[in-house]
Short mmCIF file of C-alpha atoms in Angstrom, two decimals:
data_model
loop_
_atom_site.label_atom_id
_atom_site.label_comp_id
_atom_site.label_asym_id
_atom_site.label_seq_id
_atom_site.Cartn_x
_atom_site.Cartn_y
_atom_site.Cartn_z
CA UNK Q 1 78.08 -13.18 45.39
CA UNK Q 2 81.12 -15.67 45.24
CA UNK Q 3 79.47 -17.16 42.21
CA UNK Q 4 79.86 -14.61 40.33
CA UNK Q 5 83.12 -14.98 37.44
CA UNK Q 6 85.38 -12.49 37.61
CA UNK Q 7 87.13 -12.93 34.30
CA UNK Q 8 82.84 -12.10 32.79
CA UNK Q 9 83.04 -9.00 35.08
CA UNK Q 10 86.60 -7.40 33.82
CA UNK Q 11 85.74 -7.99 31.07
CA UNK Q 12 82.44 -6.03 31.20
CA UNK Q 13 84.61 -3.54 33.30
CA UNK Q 14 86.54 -3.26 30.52
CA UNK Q 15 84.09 -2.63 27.87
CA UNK Q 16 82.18 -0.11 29.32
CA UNK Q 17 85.44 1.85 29.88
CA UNK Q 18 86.75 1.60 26.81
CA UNK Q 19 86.41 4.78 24.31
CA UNK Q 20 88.51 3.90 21.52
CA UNK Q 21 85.60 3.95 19.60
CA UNK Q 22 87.09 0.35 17.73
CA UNK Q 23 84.03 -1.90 17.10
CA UNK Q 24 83.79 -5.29 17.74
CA UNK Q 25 82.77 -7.09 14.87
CA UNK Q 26 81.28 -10.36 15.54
CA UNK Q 27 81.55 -13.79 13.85
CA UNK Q 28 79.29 -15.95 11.80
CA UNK Q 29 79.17 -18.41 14.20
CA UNK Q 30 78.08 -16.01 16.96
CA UNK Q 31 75.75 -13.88 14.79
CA UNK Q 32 73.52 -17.30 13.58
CA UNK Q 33 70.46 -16.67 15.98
CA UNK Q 34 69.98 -13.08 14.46
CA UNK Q 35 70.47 -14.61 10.59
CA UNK Q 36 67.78 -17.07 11.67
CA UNK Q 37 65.75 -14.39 13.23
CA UNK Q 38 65.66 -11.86 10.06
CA UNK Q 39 65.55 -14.79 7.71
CA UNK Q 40 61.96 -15.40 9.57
CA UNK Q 41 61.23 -11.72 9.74
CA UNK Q 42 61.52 -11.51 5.71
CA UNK Q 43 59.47 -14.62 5.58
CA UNK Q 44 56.87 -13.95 7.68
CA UNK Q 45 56.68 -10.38 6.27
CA UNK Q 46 56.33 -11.77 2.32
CA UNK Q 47 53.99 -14.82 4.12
CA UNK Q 48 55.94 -16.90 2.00
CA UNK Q 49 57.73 -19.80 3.70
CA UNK Q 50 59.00 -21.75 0.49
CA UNK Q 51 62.74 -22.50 -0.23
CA UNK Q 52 63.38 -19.78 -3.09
CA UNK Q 53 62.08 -16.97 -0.95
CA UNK Q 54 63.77 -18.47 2.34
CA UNK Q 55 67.03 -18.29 0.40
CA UNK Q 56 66.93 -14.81 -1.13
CA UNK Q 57 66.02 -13.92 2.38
CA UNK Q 58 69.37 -15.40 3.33
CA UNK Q 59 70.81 -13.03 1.01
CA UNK Q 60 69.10 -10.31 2.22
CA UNK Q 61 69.73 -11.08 5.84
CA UNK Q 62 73.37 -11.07 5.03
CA UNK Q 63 73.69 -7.87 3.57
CA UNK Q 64 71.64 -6.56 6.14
CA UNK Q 65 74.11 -7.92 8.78
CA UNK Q 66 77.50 -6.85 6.67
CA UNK Q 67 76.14 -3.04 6.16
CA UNK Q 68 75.05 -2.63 9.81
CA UNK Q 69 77.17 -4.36 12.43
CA UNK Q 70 76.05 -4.90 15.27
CA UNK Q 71 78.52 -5.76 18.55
CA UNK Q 72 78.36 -9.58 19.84
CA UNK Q 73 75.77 -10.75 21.58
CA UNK Q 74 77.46 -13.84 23.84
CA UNK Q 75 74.96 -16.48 24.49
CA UNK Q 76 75.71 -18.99 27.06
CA UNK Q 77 76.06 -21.89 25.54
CA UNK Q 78 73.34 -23.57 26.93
CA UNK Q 79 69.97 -23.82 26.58
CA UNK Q 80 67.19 -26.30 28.27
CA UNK Q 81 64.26 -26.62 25.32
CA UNK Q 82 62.02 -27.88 28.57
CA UNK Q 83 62.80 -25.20 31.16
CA UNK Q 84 62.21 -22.17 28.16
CA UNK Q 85 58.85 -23.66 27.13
CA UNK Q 86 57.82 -23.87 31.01
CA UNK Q 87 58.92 -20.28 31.16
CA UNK Q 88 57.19 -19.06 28.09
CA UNK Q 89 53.47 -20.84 29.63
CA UNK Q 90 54.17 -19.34 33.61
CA UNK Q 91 55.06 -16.19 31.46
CA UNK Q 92 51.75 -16.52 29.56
CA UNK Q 93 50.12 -16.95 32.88
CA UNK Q 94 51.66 -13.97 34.40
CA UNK Q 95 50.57 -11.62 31.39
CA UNK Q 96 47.01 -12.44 32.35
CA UNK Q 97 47.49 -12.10 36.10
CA UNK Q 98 49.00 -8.43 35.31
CA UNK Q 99 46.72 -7.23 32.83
CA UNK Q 100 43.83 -7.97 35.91
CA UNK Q 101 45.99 -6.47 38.29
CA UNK Q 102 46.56 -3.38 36.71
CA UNK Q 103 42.65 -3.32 36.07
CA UNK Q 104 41.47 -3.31 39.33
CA UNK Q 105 44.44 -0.69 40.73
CA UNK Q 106 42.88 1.41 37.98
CA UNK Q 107 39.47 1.15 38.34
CA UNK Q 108 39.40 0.69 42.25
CA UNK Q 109 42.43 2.54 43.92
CA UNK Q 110 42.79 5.11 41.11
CA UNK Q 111 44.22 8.32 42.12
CA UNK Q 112 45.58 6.43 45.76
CA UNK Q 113 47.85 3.94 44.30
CA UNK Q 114 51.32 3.60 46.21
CA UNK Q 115 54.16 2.71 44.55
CA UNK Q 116 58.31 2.36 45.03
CA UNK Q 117 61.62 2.56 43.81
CA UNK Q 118 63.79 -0.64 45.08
CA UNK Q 119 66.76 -1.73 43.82
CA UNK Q 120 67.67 -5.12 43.23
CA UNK Q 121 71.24 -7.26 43.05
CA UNK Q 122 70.90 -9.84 40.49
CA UNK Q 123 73.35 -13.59 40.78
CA UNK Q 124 74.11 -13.25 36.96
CA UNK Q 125 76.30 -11.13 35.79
CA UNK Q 126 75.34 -11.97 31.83
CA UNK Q 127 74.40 -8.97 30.30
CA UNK Q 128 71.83 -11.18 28.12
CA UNK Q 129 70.44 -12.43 31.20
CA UNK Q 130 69.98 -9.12 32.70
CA UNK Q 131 68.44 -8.03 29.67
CA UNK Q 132 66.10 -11.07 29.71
CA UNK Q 133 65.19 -10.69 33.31
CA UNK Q 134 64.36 -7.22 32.51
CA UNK Q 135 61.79 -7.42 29.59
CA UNK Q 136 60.52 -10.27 31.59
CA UNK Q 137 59.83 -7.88 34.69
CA UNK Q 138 58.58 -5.04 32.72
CA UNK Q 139 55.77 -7.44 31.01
CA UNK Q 140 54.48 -8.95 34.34
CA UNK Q 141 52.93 -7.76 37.07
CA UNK Q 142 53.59 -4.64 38.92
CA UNK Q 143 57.07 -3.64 38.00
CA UNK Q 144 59.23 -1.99 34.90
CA UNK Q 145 62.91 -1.21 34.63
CA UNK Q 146 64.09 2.64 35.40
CA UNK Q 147 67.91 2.02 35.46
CA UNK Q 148 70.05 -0.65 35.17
CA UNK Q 149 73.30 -0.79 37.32
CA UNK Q 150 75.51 -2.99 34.68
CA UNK Q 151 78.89 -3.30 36.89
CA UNK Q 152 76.72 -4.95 39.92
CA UNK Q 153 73.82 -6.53 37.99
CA UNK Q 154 71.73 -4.09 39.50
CA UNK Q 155 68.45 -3.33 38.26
CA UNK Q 156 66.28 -0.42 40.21
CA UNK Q 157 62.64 -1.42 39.46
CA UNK Q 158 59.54 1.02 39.87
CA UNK Q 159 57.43 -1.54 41.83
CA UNK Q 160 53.12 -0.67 41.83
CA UNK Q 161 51.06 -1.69 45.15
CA UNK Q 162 54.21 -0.77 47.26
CA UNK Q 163 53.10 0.12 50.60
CA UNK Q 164 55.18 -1.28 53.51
CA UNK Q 165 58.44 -2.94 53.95
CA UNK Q 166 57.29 -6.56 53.62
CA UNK Q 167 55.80 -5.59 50.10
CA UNK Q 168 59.27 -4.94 49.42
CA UNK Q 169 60.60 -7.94 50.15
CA UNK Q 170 58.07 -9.95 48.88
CA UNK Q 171 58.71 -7.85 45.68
CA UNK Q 172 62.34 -8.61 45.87
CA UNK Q 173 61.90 -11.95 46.21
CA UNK Q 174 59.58 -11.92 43.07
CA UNK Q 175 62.50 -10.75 40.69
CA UNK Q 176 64.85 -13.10 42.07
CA UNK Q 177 62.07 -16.17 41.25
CA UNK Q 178 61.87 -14.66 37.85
CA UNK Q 179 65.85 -14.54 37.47
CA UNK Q 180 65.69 -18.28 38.59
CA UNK Q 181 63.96 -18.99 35.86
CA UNK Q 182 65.94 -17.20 33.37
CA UNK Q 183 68.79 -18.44 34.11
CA UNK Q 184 67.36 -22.36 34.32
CA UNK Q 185 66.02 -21.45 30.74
CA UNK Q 186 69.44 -20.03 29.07
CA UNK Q 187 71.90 -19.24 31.44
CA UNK Q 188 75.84 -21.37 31.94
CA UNK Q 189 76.38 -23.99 33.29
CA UNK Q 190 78.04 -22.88 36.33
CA UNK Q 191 74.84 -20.55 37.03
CA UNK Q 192 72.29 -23.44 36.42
CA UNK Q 193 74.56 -25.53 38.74
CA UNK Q 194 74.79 -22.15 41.13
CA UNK Q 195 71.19 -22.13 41.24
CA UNK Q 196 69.96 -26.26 41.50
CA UNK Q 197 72.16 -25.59 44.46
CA UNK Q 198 70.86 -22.70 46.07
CA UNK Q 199 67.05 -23.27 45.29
CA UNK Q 200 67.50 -27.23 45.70
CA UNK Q 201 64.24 -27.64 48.61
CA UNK Q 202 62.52 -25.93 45.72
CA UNK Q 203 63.07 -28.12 42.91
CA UNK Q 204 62.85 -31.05 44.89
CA UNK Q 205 59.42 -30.47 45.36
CA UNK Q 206 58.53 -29.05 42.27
CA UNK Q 207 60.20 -32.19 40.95
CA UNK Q 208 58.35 -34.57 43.27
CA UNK Q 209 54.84 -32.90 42.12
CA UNK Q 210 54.83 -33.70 38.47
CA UNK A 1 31.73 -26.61 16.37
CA UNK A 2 31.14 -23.56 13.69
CA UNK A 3 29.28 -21.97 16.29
CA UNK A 4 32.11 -22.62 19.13
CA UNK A 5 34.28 -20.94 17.20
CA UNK A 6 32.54 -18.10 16.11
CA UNK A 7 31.40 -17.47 19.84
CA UNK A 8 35.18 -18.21 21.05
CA UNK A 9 36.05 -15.54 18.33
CA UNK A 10 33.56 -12.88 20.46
CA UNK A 11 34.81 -13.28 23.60
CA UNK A 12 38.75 -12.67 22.57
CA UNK A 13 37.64 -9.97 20.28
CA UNK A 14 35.68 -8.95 23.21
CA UNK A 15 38.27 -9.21 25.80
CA UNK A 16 40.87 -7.82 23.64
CA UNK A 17 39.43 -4.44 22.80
CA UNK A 18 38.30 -4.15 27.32
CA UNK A 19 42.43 -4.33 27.43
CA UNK A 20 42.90 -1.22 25.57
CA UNK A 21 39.61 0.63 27.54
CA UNK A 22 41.63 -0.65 30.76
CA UNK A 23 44.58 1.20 29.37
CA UNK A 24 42.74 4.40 28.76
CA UNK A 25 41.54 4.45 32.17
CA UNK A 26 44.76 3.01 33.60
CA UNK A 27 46.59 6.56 32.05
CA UNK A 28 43.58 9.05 33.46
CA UNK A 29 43.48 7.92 36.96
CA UNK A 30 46.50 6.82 38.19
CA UNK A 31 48.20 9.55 40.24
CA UNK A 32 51.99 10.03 38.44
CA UNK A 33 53.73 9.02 35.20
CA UNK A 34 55.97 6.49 36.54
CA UNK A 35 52.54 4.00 37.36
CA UNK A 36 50.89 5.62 33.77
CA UNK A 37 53.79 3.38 32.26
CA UNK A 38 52.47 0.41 33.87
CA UNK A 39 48.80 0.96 32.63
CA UNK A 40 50.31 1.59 28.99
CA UNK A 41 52.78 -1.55 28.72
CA UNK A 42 50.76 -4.39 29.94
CA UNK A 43 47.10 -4.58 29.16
CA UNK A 44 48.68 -4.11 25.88
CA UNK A 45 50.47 -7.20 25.01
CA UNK A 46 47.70 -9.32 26.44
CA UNK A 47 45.13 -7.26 24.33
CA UNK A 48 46.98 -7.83 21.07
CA UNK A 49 47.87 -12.08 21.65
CA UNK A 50 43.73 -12.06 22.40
CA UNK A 51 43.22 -9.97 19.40
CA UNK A 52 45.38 -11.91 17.15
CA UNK A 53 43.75 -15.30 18.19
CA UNK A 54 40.72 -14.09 17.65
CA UNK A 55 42.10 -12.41 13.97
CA UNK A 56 43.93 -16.20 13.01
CA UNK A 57 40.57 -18.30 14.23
CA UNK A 58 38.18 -16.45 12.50
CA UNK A 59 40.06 -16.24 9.08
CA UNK A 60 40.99 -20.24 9.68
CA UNK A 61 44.22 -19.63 8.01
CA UNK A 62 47.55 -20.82 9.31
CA UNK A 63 49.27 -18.81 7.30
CA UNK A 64 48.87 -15.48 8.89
CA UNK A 65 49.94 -17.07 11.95
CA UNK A 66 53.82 -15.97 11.76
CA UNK A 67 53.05 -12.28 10.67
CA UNK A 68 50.90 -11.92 13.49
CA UNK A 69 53.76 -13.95 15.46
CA UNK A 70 56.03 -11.43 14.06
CA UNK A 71 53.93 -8.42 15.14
CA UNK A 72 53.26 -9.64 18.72
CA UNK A 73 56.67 -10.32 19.04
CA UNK A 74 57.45 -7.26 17.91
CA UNK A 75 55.34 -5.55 20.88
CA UNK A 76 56.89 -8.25 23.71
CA UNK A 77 60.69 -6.60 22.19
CA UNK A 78 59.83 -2.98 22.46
CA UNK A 79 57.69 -2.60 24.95
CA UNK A 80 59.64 -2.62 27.80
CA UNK A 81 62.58 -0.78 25.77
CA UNK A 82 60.04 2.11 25.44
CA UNK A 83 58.92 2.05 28.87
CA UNK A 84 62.53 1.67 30.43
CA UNK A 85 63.96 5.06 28.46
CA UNK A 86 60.65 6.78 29.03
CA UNK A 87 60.46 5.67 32.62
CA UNK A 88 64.40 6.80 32.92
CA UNK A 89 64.17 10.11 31.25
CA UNK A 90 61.59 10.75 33.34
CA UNK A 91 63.26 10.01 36.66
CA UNK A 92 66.15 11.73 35.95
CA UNK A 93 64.93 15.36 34.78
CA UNK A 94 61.76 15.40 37.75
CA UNK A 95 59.11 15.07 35.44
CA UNK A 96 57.68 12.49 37.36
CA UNK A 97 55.83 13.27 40.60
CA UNK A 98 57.54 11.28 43.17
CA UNK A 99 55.12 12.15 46.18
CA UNK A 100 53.10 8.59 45.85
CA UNK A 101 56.46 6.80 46.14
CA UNK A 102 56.42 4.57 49.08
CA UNK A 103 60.18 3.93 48.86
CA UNK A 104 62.89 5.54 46.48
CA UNK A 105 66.06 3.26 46.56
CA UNK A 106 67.52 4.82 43.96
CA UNK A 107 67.31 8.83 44.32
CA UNK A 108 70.89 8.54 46.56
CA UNK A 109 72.71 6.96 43.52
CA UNK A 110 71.05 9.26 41.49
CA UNK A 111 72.20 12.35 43.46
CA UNK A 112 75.57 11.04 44.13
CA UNK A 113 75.93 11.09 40.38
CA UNK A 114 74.56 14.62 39.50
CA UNK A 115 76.32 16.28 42.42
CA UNK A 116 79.91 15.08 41.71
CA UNK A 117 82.82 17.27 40.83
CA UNK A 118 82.57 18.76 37.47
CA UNK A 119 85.82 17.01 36.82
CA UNK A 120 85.05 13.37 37.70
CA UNK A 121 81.33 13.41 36.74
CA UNK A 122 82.16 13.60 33.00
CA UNK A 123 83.66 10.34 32.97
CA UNK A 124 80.44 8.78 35.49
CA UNK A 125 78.21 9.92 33.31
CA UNK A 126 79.91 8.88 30.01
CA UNK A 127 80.24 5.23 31.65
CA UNK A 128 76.88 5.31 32.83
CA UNK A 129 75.15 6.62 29.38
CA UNK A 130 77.24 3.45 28.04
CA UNK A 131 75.25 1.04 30.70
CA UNK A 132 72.09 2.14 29.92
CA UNK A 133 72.59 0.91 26.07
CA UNK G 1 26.55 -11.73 15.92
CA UNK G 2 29.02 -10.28 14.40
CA UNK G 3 27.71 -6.86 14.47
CA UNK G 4 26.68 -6.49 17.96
CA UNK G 5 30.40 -7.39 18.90
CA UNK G 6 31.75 -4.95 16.40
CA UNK G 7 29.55 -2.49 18.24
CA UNK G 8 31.04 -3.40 21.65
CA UNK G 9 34.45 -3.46 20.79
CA UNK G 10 34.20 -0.13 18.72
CA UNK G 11 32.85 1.91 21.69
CA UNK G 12 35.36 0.47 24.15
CA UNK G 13 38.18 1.90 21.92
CA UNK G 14 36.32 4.89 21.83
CA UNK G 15 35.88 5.45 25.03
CA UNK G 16 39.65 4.75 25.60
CA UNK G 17 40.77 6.73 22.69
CA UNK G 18 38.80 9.52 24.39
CA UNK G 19 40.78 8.44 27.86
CA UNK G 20 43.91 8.48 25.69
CA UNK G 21 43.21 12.12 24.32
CA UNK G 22 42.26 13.77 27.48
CA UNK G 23 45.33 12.47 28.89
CA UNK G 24 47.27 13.98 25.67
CA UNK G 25 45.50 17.77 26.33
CA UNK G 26 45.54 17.19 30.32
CA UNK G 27 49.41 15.93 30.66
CA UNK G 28 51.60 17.66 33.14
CA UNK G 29 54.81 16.85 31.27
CA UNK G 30 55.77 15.82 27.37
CA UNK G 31 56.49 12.17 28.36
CA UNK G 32 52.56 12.21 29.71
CA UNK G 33 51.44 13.45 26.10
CA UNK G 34 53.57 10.76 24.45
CA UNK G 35 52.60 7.82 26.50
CA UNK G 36 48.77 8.87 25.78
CA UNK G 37 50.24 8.66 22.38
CA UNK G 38 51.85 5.60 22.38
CA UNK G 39 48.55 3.41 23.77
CA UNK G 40 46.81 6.11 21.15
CA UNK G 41 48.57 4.01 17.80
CA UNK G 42 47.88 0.45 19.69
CA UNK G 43 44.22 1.15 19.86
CA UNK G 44 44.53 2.26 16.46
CA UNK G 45 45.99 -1.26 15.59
CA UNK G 46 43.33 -3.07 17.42
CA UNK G 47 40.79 -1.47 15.45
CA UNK G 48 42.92 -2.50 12.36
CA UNK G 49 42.98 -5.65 13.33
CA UNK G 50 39.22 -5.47 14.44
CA UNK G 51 38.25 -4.20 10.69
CA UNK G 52 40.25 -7.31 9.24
CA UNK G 53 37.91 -9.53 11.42
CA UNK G 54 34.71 -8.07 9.91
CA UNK G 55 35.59 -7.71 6.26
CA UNK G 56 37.35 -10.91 6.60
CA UNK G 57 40.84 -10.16 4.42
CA UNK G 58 44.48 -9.41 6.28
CA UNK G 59 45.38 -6.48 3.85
CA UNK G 60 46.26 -4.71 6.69
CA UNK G 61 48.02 -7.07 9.23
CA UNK G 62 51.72 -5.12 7.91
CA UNK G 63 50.37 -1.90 9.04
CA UNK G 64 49.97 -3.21 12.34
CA UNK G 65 53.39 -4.61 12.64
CA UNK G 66 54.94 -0.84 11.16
CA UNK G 67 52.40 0.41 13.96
CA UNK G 68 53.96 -1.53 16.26
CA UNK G 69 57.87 -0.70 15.54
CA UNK G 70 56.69 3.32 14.61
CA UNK G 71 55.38 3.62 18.39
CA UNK G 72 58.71 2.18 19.72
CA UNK G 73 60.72 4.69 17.45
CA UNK G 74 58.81 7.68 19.00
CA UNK G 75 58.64 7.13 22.05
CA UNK G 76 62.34 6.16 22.47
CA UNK G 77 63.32 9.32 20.07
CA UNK G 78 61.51 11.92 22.51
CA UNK G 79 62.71 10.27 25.55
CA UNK G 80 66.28 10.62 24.30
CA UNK G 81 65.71 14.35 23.59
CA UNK G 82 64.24 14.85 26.79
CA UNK G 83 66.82 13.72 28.74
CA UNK G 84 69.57 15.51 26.46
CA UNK G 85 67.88 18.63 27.94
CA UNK G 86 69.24 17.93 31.61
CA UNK G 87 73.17 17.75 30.31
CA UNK G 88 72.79 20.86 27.30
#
């Protein structure tokens, strides 16, 4: 865990500490994704994409923004168009591949299903790409989020189909493909670079298939 | 290429509607609550983007395509919210069986937690209550 | 066509609204009875959703989105009081 930046970690130390009860207030230029995002909520709502409803819905995003603030989400910085779009199709994939899964536990192991608790230590230690893993996990197969252990990255997953140690590593080693992923998606620089490193067999091959 | 359509239409509809019946059958016969959750979050989201094709095909309108965007999007956001505080209120106050666990990695933090002094387990739990948010 | 699909569809979600309600009377704890509940309001969607196919209009497609968030917002409120009930 060497990768991991301290000054990100104190920081998070820090904020979960601290009971002043003093909100954050973030800035314009951090807050843009979640204008964009209610702008296309109102939009979408009114099914109405021209540029007179699009700006009232600026308006209205705004107000909604200044009367309820919410603290700052901190993106990374860095996002790879390519890497999100393969993510979004594997994730596509995986939906499927759960949906059947859970199907045939129900239908043919019923009442005998086996499942388990296992905790596992995430690389990041962005609490947007903990969050990201997380809904990720819980959509896929076999697992869902019960607690989430902020100061270590820790997230303790129920696991289904759990019945000997080597399902738990193969488990394990499921979450950390999926945090792989993440991270090549959205996460730093210094954790993409982290990760090309680590996983670089990996890629090579993936790299020398397409 | 009508008749493609209109057959394509079917088997999402079709497909979409055996998600939810593998839901319902997902929450009677699985043995605790913790592997109910999984029968309840995913079928779900695959059922609605197959019933929501199915819905923007047959009306062969583009323009319901974001609302329905919206609304599936809406399902990928709170599912696993739901599932996560369900699933954790559940394993903290024992109302989930835990005798079909295999493994339980997380019972000894859990314990650590709720049998701490009185004096220091105010501040654990205030932090932790914070982490969970 | 059309109608022999309808009929499909409509007696899968009934036999897993029927799943969903014996789930709701049998459920050893709350969280049980609200689950059942939750997957209860998405079926009810679907068959929103599968009525908008048939009659061909989308009058209803912002009742499934409200479905959608209203599901969320009960589930999440119950689980919160439940687990108050451990620290009271």
């Amino acid at each position: 865990m060497s990768t991991k930046n301290l000054k990100h970690r104190d920081q998070r130390i820090h904020d979960a500490l601290d009971t002043s009860g003093v909100r954050h207030r973030a800035t314009l230029k951090q807050e843009w994704p979640l204008l964009a995002l209610l702008i296309f909520v109102w939009a979408a709502l009114w099914q109405d994409f021209s540029p007179a409803n699009l700006i009232f819905g600026v308006i209205v995003a705004l107000i909604i923004v200044t009367l309820f603030p919410l603290p700052p989400v901190v993106l990374s910085g860095r996002v790879n168009v390519w890497y999100c779009f393969e993510l979004f199709i594997w994730f596509i994939g995986q939906v499927f591949v759960a949906s059947f899964q859970v199907a045939r536990l129900a239908i043919f192991r019923g009442k005998k299903t086996r499942s388990g608790v296992i905790a596992v230590e995430l690389r990041t230690d962005s609490d947007l790409i903990v969050t990201a893993v997380g809904h990720v996990l819980t959509l896929i197969p076999g697992s869902f989020v019960i607690d989430v252990d902020r100061r270590s990255s820790t997230l303790y997953l129920h696991y289904i189909n759990i019945e000997s140690r080597s399902d738990m590593e193969r488990a394990r080693e499921a979450v950390r493909d999926i945090e792989r992923r993440v991270i090549m998606a959205m996460g730093s620089h210094d954790e993409f670079e982290a990760i090309k490193h680590e996983c670089g067999p990996i890629l090579g091959r993936v790299g020398g298939k397409k | 290429m009508e008749l493609f359509l209109d057959i394509l239409v079917a088997v999402l509809l079709i497909t979409g509607c055996l998600m939810s019946l593998i839901a319902g059958i997902g929450l009677l016969s699985f043995p605790d609550m913790l592997t109910r959750m999984h029968a309840a979050t995913k079928p779900q989201v695959l059922g609605f983007l197959l019933i929501f094709t199915a819905l923007a095909i047959h009306l062969r309108s583009w323009s319901v395509v974001p609302v329905l965007f919206l609304a599936w999007g809406m399902q990928l956001l709170t599912a696993p919210v739901s599932a996560h505080m369900i699933g954790r209120a559940g394993y903290r106050t024992k109302h989930a069986a835990k005798q079909s666990l295999y493994a339980d990695e997380l019972r000894q933090v859990v314990d650590t937690v709720s049998d701490a002094p009185a004096t220091a387990s105010v501040e654990v739990s205030s932090e932790e209550s914070k982490d969970s948010k | 066509m059309m109608t022999i699909v309808m009929w499909i569809c409509g007696i899968m979600l009934g036999l897993a609204t029927v799943a969903c309600l014996i789930r709701v009377a049998k459920g050893p704890s709350i969280l049980d009875r609200v689950l059942a509940l939750d997957v209860m309001l998405l079926i009810i969607s679907v068959a929103l959703c599968l009525e908008m196919v048939f009659n061909r209009h989308t009058d209803y497609l912002l009742f499934v989105v409200v479905a959608c968030t209203l599901g969320f917002i009960g589930s999440v409120t119950v689980s919160r009081y439940v687990s108050d009930q451990r620290n009271a």
